[in-house]
PDB file of C-alpha atoms in Angstrom:
ATOM      1  CA  UNK X   1      16.125  10.975  -7.285  1.00  0.00           C
ATOM      2  CA  UNK X   2      17.176   7.454  -8.536  1.00  0.00           C
ATOM      3  CA  UNK X   3      16.697   6.869 -12.269  1.00  0.00           C
ATOM      4  CA  UNK X   4      16.062   3.262 -13.312  1.00  0.00           C
ATOM      5  CA  UNK X   5      18.157   1.810 -16.094  1.00  0.00           C
ATOM      6  CA  UNK X   6      15.028   0.148 -17.431  1.00  0.00           C
ATOM      7  CA  UNK X   7      13.957   3.661 -18.479  1.00  0.00           C
ATOM      8  CA  UNK X   8      16.498   3.191 -21.344  1.00  0.00           C
ATOM      9  CA  UNK X   9      14.362   0.225 -22.926  1.00  0.00           C
ATOM     10  CA  UNK X  10      12.477   0.879 -26.152  1.00  0.00           C
ATOM     11  CA  UNK X  11       9.150   2.871 -25.676  1.00  0.00           C
ATOM     12  CA  UNK X  12       9.763   3.702 -21.819  1.00  0.00           C
ATOM     13  CA  UNK X  13       7.927   6.753 -20.681  1.00  0.00           C
ATOM     14  CA  UNK X  14       9.081   8.129 -17.350  1.00  0.00           C
ATOM     15  CA  UNK X  15       6.496   8.333 -14.724  1.00  0.00           C
ATOM     16  CA  UNK X  16       5.296  11.422 -12.813  1.00  0.00           C
ATOM     17  CA  UNK X  17       5.154  12.814  -9.405  1.00  0.00           C
ATOM     18  CA  UNK X  18       5.673  10.028  -6.767  1.00  0.00           C
ATOM     19  CA  UNK X  19       6.465   7.505  -9.429  1.00  0.00           C
ATOM     20  CA  UNK X  20       9.093   9.593 -11.319  1.00  0.00           C
ATOM     21  CA  UNK X  21      12.265   7.606 -12.025  1.00  0.00           C
ATOM     22  CA  UNK X  22      10.633   4.443 -13.350  1.00  0.00           C
ATOM     23  CA  UNK X  23       8.607   3.673 -16.488  1.00  0.00           C
ATOM     24  CA  UNK X  24       4.887   4.653 -16.340  1.00  0.00           C
ATOM     25  CA  UNK X  25       4.419   2.439 -19.549  1.00  0.00           C
ATOM     26  CA  UNK X  26       6.399   1.108 -22.493  1.00  0.00           C
ATOM     27  CA  UNK X  27       3.718   2.201 -25.113  1.00  0.00           C
ATOM     28  CA  UNK X  28       1.197  -0.524 -24.821  1.00  0.00           C
ATOM     29  CA  UNK X  29      -1.045   0.402 -21.756  1.00  0.00           C
ATOM     30  CA  UNK X  30      -3.901  -2.055 -21.872  1.00  0.00           C
ATOM     31  CA  UNK X  31      -1.691  -4.936 -23.147  1.00  0.00           C
ATOM     32  CA  UNK X  32       0.649  -4.345 -20.273  1.00  0.00           C
ATOM     33  CA  UNK X  33      -2.150  -4.684 -17.758  1.00  0.00           C
ATOM     34  CA  UNK X  34      -3.221  -7.958 -19.384  1.00  0.00           C
ATOM     35  CA  UNK X  35       0.232  -9.261 -19.491  1.00  0.00           C
ATOM     36  CA  UNK X  36       0.773  -8.632 -15.665  1.00  0.00           C
ATOM     37  CA  UNK X  37      -2.511 -10.121 -14.859  1.00  0.00           C
ATOM     38  CA  UNK X  38      -1.564 -13.243 -16.870  1.00  0.00           C
ATOM     39  CA  UNK X  39       1.629 -13.681 -14.939  1.00  0.00           C
ATOM     40  CA  UNK X  40       3.912 -13.045 -17.872  1.00  0.00           C
ATOM     41  CA  UNK X  41       5.408  -9.581 -16.681  1.00  0.00           C
ATOM     42  CA  UNK X  42       6.959  -7.602 -13.811  1.00  0.00           C
ATOM     43  CA  UNK X  43       6.993  -3.911 -13.011  1.00  0.00           C
ATOM     44  CA  UNK X  44       9.975  -1.737 -12.218  1.00  0.00           C
ATOM     45  CA  UNK X  45       9.347  -0.264  -8.674  1.00  0.00           C
ATOM     46  CA  UNK X  46      12.897   0.509  -8.067  1.00  0.00           C
ATOM     47  CA  UNK X  47      11.927   3.973  -6.888  1.00  0.00           C
ATOM     48  CA  UNK X  48      10.656   2.440  -3.647  1.00  0.00           C
ATOM     49  CA  UNK X  49      12.821   2.568  -0.594  1.00  0.00           C
ATOM     50  CA  UNK X  50      14.422  -0.340   0.998  1.00  0.00           C
ATOM     51  CA  UNK X  51      15.304  -0.626   4.746  1.00  0.00           C
ATOM     52  CA  UNK X  52      17.199  -3.651   6.250  1.00  0.00           C
ATOM     53  CA  UNK X  53      16.963  -4.847   9.790  1.00  0.00           C
ATOM     54  CA  UNK X  54      19.600  -7.459  10.910  1.00  0.00           C
ATOM     55  CA  UNK X  55      20.451  -8.985  14.322  1.00  0.00           C
ATOM     56  CA  UNK X  56      19.129 -11.827  16.436  1.00  0.00           C
ATOM     57  CA  UNK X  57      16.357  -9.787  18.114  1.00  0.00           C
ATOM     58  CA  UNK X  58      14.881  -8.246  14.820  1.00  0.00           C
ATOM     59  CA  UNK X  59      11.553 -10.145  14.620  1.00  0.00           C
ATOM     60  CA  UNK X  60      10.511  -9.819  18.299  1.00  0.00           C
ATOM     61  CA  UNK X  61      11.620  -6.286  18.282  1.00  0.00           C
ATOM     62  CA  UNK X  62       9.557  -5.392  15.076  1.00  0.00           C
ATOM     63  CA  UNK X  63       6.657  -7.388  16.573  1.00  0.00           C
ATOM     64  CA  UNK X  64       6.660  -5.073  19.552  1.00  0.00           C
ATOM     65  CA  UNK X  65       6.776  -1.838  17.466  1.00  0.00           C
ATOM     66  CA  UNK X  66       4.292  -2.546  14.644  1.00  0.00           C
ATOM     67  CA  UNK X  67       0.747  -3.769  14.047  1.00  0.00           C
ATOM     68  CA  UNK X  68       1.821  -7.166  12.613  1.00  0.00           C
ATOM     69  CA  UNK X  69       2.509 -10.430  14.347  1.00  0.00           C
ATOM     70  CA  UNK X  70       6.171 -10.939  13.405  1.00  0.00           C
ATOM     71  CA  UNK X  71       7.635 -12.904  16.181  1.00  0.00           C
ATOM     72  CA  UNK X  72       7.407 -16.220  14.600  1.00  0.00           C
ATOM     73  CA  UNK X  73       7.493 -15.149  10.937  1.00  0.00           C
ATOM     74  CA  UNK X  74       8.861 -17.977   8.896  1.00  0.00           C
ATOM     75  CA  UNK X  75      11.686 -17.158   6.403  1.00  0.00           C
ATOM     76  CA  UNK X  76      10.352 -16.278   2.937  1.00  0.00           C
ATOM     77  CA  UNK X  77       6.884 -15.310   4.096  1.00  0.00           C
ATOM     78  CA  UNK X  78       5.910 -12.023   2.680  1.00  0.00           C
ATOM     79  CA  UNK X  79       4.151  -9.658   5.128  1.00  0.00           C
ATOM     80  CA  UNK X  80       3.259  -5.961   5.718  1.00  0.00           C
ATOM     81  CA  UNK X  81       3.040  -3.850   8.823  1.00  0.00           C
ATOM     82  CA  UNK X  82       2.230  -0.403  10.012  1.00  0.00           C
ATOM     83  CA  UNK X  83       3.651   1.935  12.698  1.00  0.00           C
ATOM     84  CA  UNK X  84       0.899   3.868  14.488  1.00  0.00           C
ATOM     85  CA  UNK X  85       0.924   6.963  16.508  1.00  0.00           C
ATOM     86  CA  UNK X  86      -0.286   6.854  20.114  1.00  0.00           C
ATOM     87  CA  UNK X  87      -3.794   8.121  18.756  1.00  0.00           C
ATOM     88  CA  UNK X  88      -3.780   5.092  16.306  1.00  0.00           C
ATOM     89  CA  UNK X  89      -3.014   7.217  13.095  1.00  0.00           C
ATOM     90  CA  UNK X  90      -0.689   5.553  10.530  1.00  0.00           C
ATOM     91  CA  UNK X  91       2.704   6.983  10.580  1.00  0.00           C
ATOM     92  CA  UNK X  92       4.720   4.308   8.627  1.00  0.00           C
ATOM     93  CA  UNK X  93       3.731   1.450   6.446  1.00  0.00           C
ATOM     94  CA  UNK X  94       5.925  -1.141   4.768  1.00  0.00           C
ATOM     95  CA  UNK X  95       5.956  -4.485   3.109  1.00  0.00           C
ATOM     96  CA  UNK X  96       8.737  -6.966   3.881  1.00  0.00           C
ATOM     97  CA  UNK X  97      10.117 -10.560   4.084  1.00  0.00           C
ATOM     98  CA  UNK X  98      12.587 -12.151   6.377  1.00  0.00           C
ATOM     99  CA  UNK X  99      15.379 -14.419   4.832  1.00  0.00           C
ATOM    100  CA  UNK X 100      16.499 -15.997   8.212  1.00  0.00           C
ATOM    101  CA  UNK X 101      19.125 -13.414   8.815  1.00  0.00           C
ATOM    102  CA  UNK X 102      17.701 -10.148   7.627  1.00  0.00           C
ATOM    103  CA  UNK X 103      14.373  -8.566   7.468  1.00  0.00           C
ATOM    104  CA  UNK X 104      13.993  -6.635   4.190  1.00  0.00           C
ATOM    105  CA  UNK X 105      11.406  -3.933   4.297  1.00  0.00           C
ATOM    106  CA  UNK X 106      10.369  -1.639   1.569  1.00  0.00           C
ATOM    107  CA  UNK X 107       8.130   1.490   1.665  1.00  0.00           C
ATOM    108  CA  UNK X 108       7.018   4.286  -0.542  1.00  0.00           C
ATOM    109  CA  UNK X 109       9.544   6.470  -2.436  1.00  0.00           C
ATOM    110  CA  UNK X 110      11.201   8.991  -0.158  1.00  0.00           C
ATOM    111  CA  UNK X 111       9.925   7.494   3.028  1.00  0.00           C
ATOM    112  CA  UNK X 112      12.656   4.913   3.695  1.00  0.00           C
ATOM    113  CA  UNK X 113      15.037   7.362   5.503  1.00  0.00           C
ATOM    114  CA  UNK X 114      12.165   8.353   8.000  1.00  0.00           C
ATOM    115  CA  UNK X 115      11.351   4.768   8.632  1.00  0.00           C
ATOM    116  CA  UNK X 116      14.939   3.804   9.285  1.00  0.00           C
ATOM    117  CA  UNK X 117      15.413   6.861  11.560  1.00  0.00           C
ATOM    118  CA  UNK X 118      12.371   5.881  13.547  1.00  0.00           C
ATOM    119  CA  UNK X 119      13.382   2.201  13.910  1.00  0.00           C
ATOM    120  CA  UNK X 120      16.986   3.185  14.741  1.00  0.00           C
ATOM    121  CA  UNK X 121      15.706   5.438  17.502  1.00  0.00           C
ATOM    122  CA  UNK X 122      13.784   2.585  19.077  1.00  0.00           C
ATOM    123  CA  UNK X 123      16.671   0.149  19.251  1.00  0.00           C
ATOM    124  CA  UNK X 124      17.557   0.645  22.922  1.00  0.00           C
ATOM    125  CA  UNK X 125      19.585  -2.353  24.092  1.00  0.00           C
ATOM    126  CA  UNK X 126      18.080  -4.725  21.448  1.00  0.00           C
ATOM    127  CA  UNK X 127      20.492  -6.652  19.288  1.00  0.00           C
ATOM    128  CA  UNK X 128      19.496  -5.093  15.983  1.00  0.00           C
ATOM    129  CA  UNK X 129      20.933  -2.993  13.266  1.00  0.00           C
ATOM    130  CA  UNK X 130      18.903  -0.693  10.878  1.00  0.00           C
ATOM    131  CA  UNK X 131      20.229   0.525   7.560  1.00  0.00           C
ATOM    132  CA  UNK X 132      18.569   2.414   4.610  1.00  0.00           C
ATOM    133  CA  UNK X 133      19.687   0.171   1.706  1.00  0.00           C
ATOM    134  CA  UNK X 134      17.749   2.021  -1.048  1.00  0.00           C
ATOM    135  CA  UNK X 135      20.892   2.754  -3.071  1.00  0.00           C
ATOM    136  CA  UNK X 136      22.033  -0.822  -3.105  1.00  0.00           C
ATOM    137  CA  UNK X 137      18.753  -2.808  -3.578  1.00  0.00           C
ATOM    138  CA  UNK X 138      15.753  -2.411  -5.864  1.00  0.00           C
ATOM    139  CA  UNK X 139      12.069  -3.442  -5.692  1.00  0.00           C
ATOM    140  CA  UNK X 140      10.270  -5.390  -8.522  1.00  0.00           C
ATOM    141  CA  UNK X 141       6.445  -5.840  -8.692  1.00  0.00           C
ATOM    142  CA  UNK X 142       5.359  -9.353  -9.583  1.00  0.00           C
ATOM    143  CA  UNK X 143       1.951 -10.653 -10.671  1.00  0.00           C
ATOM    144  CA  UNK X 144      -0.824 -10.813  -8.164  1.00  0.00           C
ATOM    145  CA  UNK X 145       0.673  -7.720  -6.531  1.00  0.00           C
ATOM    146  CA  UNK X 146       3.592  -9.556  -5.080  1.00  0.00           C
ATOM    147  CA  UNK X 147       7.155  -8.157  -4.701  1.00  0.00           C
ATOM    148  CA  UNK X 148      10.795  -9.099  -5.036  1.00  0.00           C
ATOM    149  CA  UNK X 149      13.914  -7.235  -3.845  1.00  0.00           C
ATOM    150  CA  UNK X 150      17.036  -7.569  -6.013  1.00  0.00           C
ATOM    151  CA  UNK X 151      20.502  -5.851  -5.991  1.00  0.00           C
ATOM    152  CA  UNK X 152      20.238  -2.605  -7.822  1.00  0.00           C
ATOM    153  CA  UNK X 153      23.275  -3.625  -9.854  1.00  0.00           C
ATOM    154  CA  UNK X 154      21.259  -6.444 -11.232  1.00  0.00           C
ATOM    155  CA  UNK X 155      18.194  -4.374 -12.308  1.00  0.00           C
ATOM    156  CA  UNK X 156      19.135  -4.217 -16.003  1.00  0.00           C
ATOM    157  CA  UNK X 157      19.097  -7.982 -16.238  1.00  0.00           C
ATOM    158  CA  UNK X 158      15.720  -8.279 -14.523  1.00  0.00           C
ATOM    159  CA  UNK X 159      13.790  -9.137 -17.804  1.00  0.00           C
ATOM    160  CA  UNK X 160      15.969 -12.216 -18.345  1.00  0.00           C
ATOM    161  CA  UNK X 161      14.621 -13.592 -15.032  1.00  0.00           C
ATOM    162  CA  UNK X 162      11.274 -12.024 -14.491  1.00  0.00           C
ATOM    163  CA  UNK X 163       9.885 -11.655 -18.080  1.00  0.00           C
ATOM    164  CA  UNK X 164       8.594  -8.634 -19.935  1.00  0.00           C
ATOM    165  CA  UNK X 165       8.735  -5.304 -18.099  1.00  0.00           C
ATOM    166  CA  UNK X 166       5.520  -3.252 -17.964  1.00  0.00           C
ATOM    167  CA  UNK X 167       4.897   0.049 -16.332  1.00  0.00           C
ATOM    168  CA  UNK X 168       3.620   1.521 -13.158  1.00  0.00           C
ATOM    169  CA  UNK X 169       0.270   2.375 -14.771  1.00  0.00           C
ATOM    170  CA  UNK X 170      -0.456  -1.411 -15.156  1.00  0.00           C
ATOM    171  CA  UNK X 171       0.544  -1.991 -11.483  1.00  0.00           C
ATOM    172  CA  UNK X 172      -1.561   0.837 -10.263  1.00  0.00           C
ATOM    173  CA  UNK X 173      -4.688  -0.143 -12.271  1.00  0.00           C
ATOM    174  CA  UNK X 174      -4.532  -3.835 -10.941  1.00  0.00           C
ATOM    175  CA  UNK X 175      -3.813  -2.467  -7.366  1.00  0.00           C
ATOM    176  CA  UNK X 176      -6.680   0.115  -7.399  1.00  0.00           C
ATOM    177  CA  UNK X 177      -8.962  -2.631  -8.721  1.00  0.00           C
ATOM    178  CA  UNK X 178      -8.059  -4.838  -5.900  1.00  0.00           C
ATOM    179  CA  UNK X 179      -8.836  -2.156  -3.361  1.00  0.00           C
ATOM    180  CA  UNK X 180      -5.215  -1.986  -2.025  1.00  0.00           C
ATOM    181  CA  UNK X 181      -4.316   1.490  -0.728  1.00  0.00           C
ATOM    182  CA  UNK X 182      -0.774   3.093  -0.938  1.00  0.00           C
ATOM    183  CA  UNK X 183       0.507   4.910   2.034  1.00  0.00           C
ATOM    184  CA  UNK X 184       0.647   8.516   1.625  1.00  0.00           C
ATOM    185  CA  UNK X 185      -1.257   8.449  -1.726  1.00  0.00           C
ATOM    186  CA  UNK X 186      -4.524   6.964  -0.493  1.00  0.00           C
ATOM    187  CA  UNK X 187      -4.185   7.893   3.064  1.00  0.00           C
ATOM    188  CA  UNK X 188      -3.797  11.257   4.819  1.00  0.00           C
ATOM    189  CA  UNK X 189      -2.429  12.332   8.228  1.00  0.00           C
ATOM    190  CA  UNK X 190      -5.683  11.386   9.873  1.00  0.00           C
ATOM    191  CA  UNK X 191      -5.693   7.699   8.521  1.00  0.00           C
ATOM    192  CA  UNK X 192      -6.404   4.936  11.083  1.00  0.00           C
ATOM    193  CA  UNK X 193      -6.242   1.185   9.912  1.00  0.00           C
ATOM    194  CA  UNK X 194      -9.907   0.563  10.498  1.00  0.00           C
ATOM    195  CA  UNK X 195     -10.890   3.014   7.782  1.00  0.00           C
ATOM    196  CA  UNK X 196      -8.953   1.004   5.154  1.00  0.00           C
ATOM    197  CA  UNK X 197      -9.744  -2.485   6.509  1.00  0.00           C
ATOM    198  CA  UNK X 198      -6.105  -3.339   7.250  1.00  0.00           C
ATOM    199  CA  UNK X 199      -6.912  -5.255  10.446  1.00  0.00           C
ATOM    200  CA  UNK X 200      -7.582  -9.010  10.285  1.00  0.00           C
ATOM    201  CA  UNK X 201      -8.244 -12.030  12.454  1.00  0.00           C
ATOM    202  CA  UNK X 202      -5.960 -14.861  11.391  1.00  0.00           C
ATOM    203  CA  UNK X 203      -8.886 -17.353  11.653  1.00  0.00           C
ATOM    204  CA  UNK X 204     -11.077 -15.441   9.181  1.00  0.00           C
ATOM    205  CA  UNK X 205      -9.275 -15.920   5.892  1.00  0.00           C
ATOM    206  CA  UNK X 206      -9.036 -12.183   5.290  1.00  0.00           C
ATOM    207  CA  UNK X 207      -7.238 -11.420   1.916  1.00  0.00           C
ATOM    208  CA  UNK X 208      -3.536 -11.474   2.274  1.00  0.00           C
ATOM    209  CA  UNK X 209      -3.194  -8.082   0.465  1.00  0.00           C
ATOM    210  CA  UNK X 210      -4.768  -6.459   3.342  1.00  0.00           C
ATOM    211  CA  UNK X 211      -3.257  -8.292   6.345  1.00  0.00           C
ATOM    212  CA  UNK X 212      -1.410  -5.548   8.142  1.00  0.00           C
ATOM    213  CA  UNK X 213      -2.999  -5.312  11.615  1.00  0.00           C
ATOM    214  CA  UNK X 214      -3.125  -8.580  13.656  1.00  0.00           C
ATOM    215  CA  UNK X 215      -6.059  -8.129  16.004  1.00  0.00           C
ATOM    216  CA  UNK X 216      -4.880 -10.975  18.331  1.00  0.00           C
ATOM    217  CA  UNK X 217      -1.397  -9.918  18.893  1.00  0.00           C
ATOM    218  CA  UNK X 218       0.111  -8.103  22.036  1.00  0.00           C
ATOM    219  CA  UNK X 219       0.384  -4.490  22.813  1.00  0.00           C
ATOM    220  CA  UNK X 220       1.751  -1.800  20.499  1.00  0.00           C
ATOM    221  CA  UNK X 221       1.551   1.921  20.173  1.00  0.00           C
ATOM    222  CA  UNK X 222      -1.914   2.916  18.938  1.00  0.00           C
ATOM    223  CA  UNK X 223      -3.570  -0.557  19.726  1.00  0.00           C
ATOM    224  CA  UNK X 224      -6.179   1.090  21.839  1.00  0.00           C
ATOM    225  CA  UNK X 225      -7.806   3.035  19.056  1.00  0.00           C
ATOM    226  CA  UNK X 226      -7.710  -0.001  16.627  1.00  0.00           C
ATOM    227  CA  UNK X 227      -9.276  -2.256  19.338  1.00  0.00           C
ATOM    228  CA  UNK X 228     -11.889   0.230  20.352  1.00  0.00           C
ATOM    229  CA  UNK X 229     -13.140   0.881  16.876  1.00  0.00           C
ATOM    230  CA  UNK X 230     -13.064  -2.837  16.094  1.00  0.00           C
ATOM    231  CA  UNK X 231     -15.041  -3.642  19.147  1.00  0.00           C
ATOM    232  CA  UNK X 232     -17.583  -0.832  18.906  1.00  0.00           C
ATOM    233  CA  UNK X 233     -17.654  -0.666  15.137  1.00  0.00           C
ATOM    234  CA  UNK X 234     -18.347   2.492  12.878  1.00  0.00           C
ATOM    235  CA  UNK X 235     -14.842   3.813  11.873  1.00  0.00           C
ATOM    236  CA  UNK X 236     -15.041   7.526  11.066  1.00  0.00           C
ATOM    237  CA  UNK X 237     -14.465   7.031   7.352  1.00  0.00           C
ATOM    238  CA  UNK X 238     -14.210   4.168   4.825  1.00  0.00           C
ATOM    239  CA  UNK X 239     -12.284   3.399   1.797  1.00  0.00           C
ATOM    240  CA  UNK X 240     -14.310   2.828  -1.309  1.00  0.00           C
ATOM    241  CA  UNK X 241     -13.474   1.890  -4.940  1.00  0.00           C
ATOM    242  CA  UNK X 242     -15.080   4.322  -7.310  1.00  0.00           C
ATOM    243  CA  UNK X 243     -16.288   3.437 -10.798  1.00  0.00           C
ATOM    244  CA  UNK X 244     -16.096   6.607 -12.751  1.00  0.00           C
ATOM    245  CA  UNK X 245     -18.088   7.982 -15.575  1.00  0.00           C
ATOM    246  CA  UNK X 246     -16.163   6.848 -18.688  1.00  0.00           C
ATOM    247  CA  UNK X 247     -17.527   9.635 -20.897  1.00  0.00           C
ATOM    248  CA  UNK X 248     -15.481  12.152 -19.002  1.00  0.00           C
ATOM    249  CA  UNK X 249     -12.037  12.652 -20.448  1.00  0.00           C
ATOM    250  CA  UNK X 250      -9.972  13.300 -17.226  1.00  0.00           C
ATOM    251  CA  UNK X 251      -9.313  11.129 -14.277  1.00  0.00           C
ATOM    252  CA  UNK X 252      -9.761  12.683 -10.797  1.00  0.00           C
ATOM    253  CA  UNK X 253      -6.485  14.133  -9.431  1.00  0.00           C
ATOM    254  CA  UNK X 254      -4.958  13.013  -6.186  1.00  0.00           C
ATOM    255  CA  UNK X 255      -6.380  14.920  -3.330  1.00  0.00           C
ATOM    256  CA  UNK X 256      -9.513  16.074  -5.140  1.00  0.00           C
ATOM    257  CA  UNK X 257     -12.726  16.527  -3.220  1.00  0.00           C
ATOM    258  CA  UNK X 258     -15.430  13.896  -3.412  1.00  0.00           C
ATOM    259  CA  UNK X 259     -18.775  15.544  -2.905  1.00  0.00           C
ATOM    260  CA  UNK X 260     -22.441  14.598  -2.434  1.00  0.00           C
ATOM    261  CA  UNK X 261     -25.266  17.030  -2.994  1.00  0.00           C
ATOM    262  CA  UNK X 262     -22.709  19.853  -2.906  1.00  0.00           C
ATOM    263  CA  UNK X 263     -21.133  18.776   0.422  1.00  0.00           C
ATOM    264  CA  UNK X 264     -17.601  17.583   0.683  1.00  0.00           C
ATOM    265  CA  UNK X 265     -17.582  14.093   2.070  1.00  0.00           C
ATOM    266  CA  UNK X 266     -14.160  12.666   1.242  1.00  0.00           C
ATOM    267  CA  UNK X 267     -11.045  12.770  -1.075  1.00  0.00           C
ATOM    268  CA  UNK X 268      -9.696  10.873  -3.931  1.00  0.00           C
ATOM    269  CA  UNK X 269      -6.527   8.918  -3.357  1.00  0.00           C
ATOM    270  CA  UNK X 270      -5.264   7.426  -6.740  1.00  0.00           C
ATOM    271  CA  UNK X 271      -7.028   6.875 -10.040  1.00  0.00           C
ATOM    272  CA  UNK X 272      -6.436   4.753 -13.097  1.00  0.00           C
ATOM    273  CA  UNK X 273      -7.855   3.339 -16.339  1.00  0.00           C
ATOM    274  CA  UNK X 274      -8.407  -0.409 -16.013  1.00  0.00           C
ATOM    275  CA  UNK X 275      -8.437  -2.479 -19.075  1.00  0.00           C
ATOM    276  CA  UNK X 276     -11.752  -4.158 -18.135  1.00  0.00           C
ATOM    277  CA  UNK X 277     -13.463  -1.857 -15.481  1.00  0.00           C
ATOM    278  CA  UNK X 278     -12.529   1.428 -17.246  1.00  0.00           C
ATOM    279  CA  UNK X 279     -11.738   4.560 -15.032  1.00  0.00           C
ATOM    280  CA  UNK X 280     -11.584   3.787 -11.409  1.00  0.00           C
ATOM    281  CA  UNK X 281     -10.304   5.423  -8.326  1.00  0.00           C
ATOM    282  CA  UNK X 282      -9.713   4.811  -4.582  1.00  0.00           C
ATOM    283  CA  UNK X 283     -11.365   7.234  -2.254  1.00  0.00           C
ATOM    284  CA  UNK X 284     -12.044   7.818   1.447  1.00  0.00           C
ATOM    285  CA  UNK X 285     -15.517   9.065   2.329  1.00  0.00           C
ATOM    286  CA  UNK X 286     -17.533   9.534   5.497  1.00  0.00           C
ATOM    287  CA  UNK X 287     -18.769   6.369   7.082  1.00  0.00           C
ATOM    288  CA  UNK X 288     -22.277   7.265   7.062  1.00  0.00           C
ATOM    289  CA  UNK X 289     -22.677   8.046   3.358  1.00  0.00           C
ATOM    290  CA  UNK X 290     -25.172   5.623   1.856  1.00  0.00           C
ATOM    291  CA  UNK X 291     -23.309   2.829  -0.045  1.00  0.00           C
ATOM    292  CA  UNK X 292     -25.545   3.235  -3.135  1.00  0.00           C
ATOM    293  CA  UNK X 293     -25.146   7.070  -3.377  1.00  0.00           C
ATOM    294  CA  UNK X 294     -23.708   8.302  -6.740  1.00  0.00           C
ATOM    295  CA  UNK X 295     -20.859  10.641  -5.842  1.00  0.00           C
ATOM    296  CA  UNK X 296     -18.877  13.373  -7.619  1.00  0.00           C
ATOM    297  CA  UNK X 297     -15.072  12.916  -7.626  1.00  0.00           C
ATOM    298  CA  UNK X 298     -13.350  15.991  -8.995  1.00  0.00           C
ATOM    299  CA  UNK X 299     -16.568  16.649 -10.769  1.00  0.00           C
ATOM    300  CA  UNK X 300     -16.774  13.147 -12.296  1.00  0.00           C
ATOM    301  CA  UNK X 301     -19.860  11.036 -11.452  1.00  0.00           C
ATOM    302  CA  UNK X 302     -18.802   7.919  -9.516  1.00  0.00           C
ATOM    303  CA  UNK X 303     -20.582   4.719  -8.244  1.00  0.00           C
ATOM    304  CA  UNK X 304     -19.233   3.212  -5.170  1.00  0.00           C
ATOM    305  CA  UNK X 305     -18.025  -0.351  -4.655  1.00  0.00           C
ATOM    306  CA  UNK X 306     -17.810  -1.122  -0.912  1.00  0.00           C
ATOM    307  CA  UNK X 307     -14.261  -2.113   0.267  1.00  0.00           C
ATOM    308  CA  UNK X 308     -14.658  -1.515   3.990  1.00  0.00           C
ATOM    309  CA  UNK X 309     -17.833  -2.510   5.863  1.00  0.00           C
ATOM    310  CA  UNK X 310     -19.199   0.802   7.278  1.00  0.00           C
ATOM    311  CA  UNK X 311     -20.321  -0.820  10.510  1.00  0.00           C
ATOM    312  CA  UNK X 312     -17.365  -2.974  11.519  1.00  0.00           C
ATOM    313  CA  UNK X 313     -14.384  -1.561   9.479  1.00  0.00           C
ATOM    314  CA  UNK X 314     -13.168  -4.935   8.027  1.00  0.00           C
ATOM    315  CA  UNK X 315     -12.110  -5.196   4.421  1.00  0.00           C
ATOM    316  CA  UNK X 316     -14.811  -6.887   2.277  1.00  0.00           C
ATOM    317  CA  UNK X 317     -15.971  -7.035  -1.290  1.00  0.00           C
ATOM    318  CA  UNK X 318     -19.721  -7.588  -0.627  1.00  0.00           C
ATOM    319  CA  UNK X 319     -22.774  -7.297  -2.801  1.00  0.00           C
ATOM    320  CA  UNK X 320     -24.975  -4.792  -0.803  1.00  0.00           C
TER     321      UNK X 320
END
């Protein structure tokens, strides 16, 4: 496990589980959220893994392997993409940016090696080189859930460039409130893009944070499932934002059951305490559950905010 040098700053408290090795907070939890929301702070996400892809064929090659339209990606344009199984289930997810010579991808902690191995196996005769660069480069979280990648050797100096460091608890609270899932935390091995609203039509103005599956691009593994559900509607499940009962002391734990009338109808992904919304969580529930039903998440009463349209599977924030 890599330990961030920013954990040596005053007040830093190490994260737990998947986010161990970077600061969960620096002692001021709600003010840290407000500072990040205001654009005055950054988050140490150096526990995320970094994979580099170089070579003249890199963008066309990535375009053919992933759900994203990358063939004409302009340098400096942030993007995200998924790799699907033949059945359309999400196997890899990454954010990235191309600088004109290298595509810089980053993914969840511990998943970089598997992503690099998969990509390396798929090179065939293409002019590309794949490397796991996690030990040399680090990820920072910026306001509005943006990212930057910096040399790991310069991580200690990040406050002089990016402002006040805040912890992952601040990032997670804002991410969950925005309805943005983390692969492997808010997803399971059955996850398909339509359940999370990752797919988009470039002409519709879909929120950038959920643009991972371009509906008009050419063939890629798993496309048939995505297209079929998009055309016919009604994905098997749907992601929801849960507004939790604030009188209960504990937050639902990752993987906890979501129930309705004693029946298990989904699971909790991630949860947090938001400085304005209070306790919130992301969950995945069966598509046909009434959108106004009050659920129980790990025994905590929860109202739903619809993130994914239960009929067409697109990412929305409607008033229903």
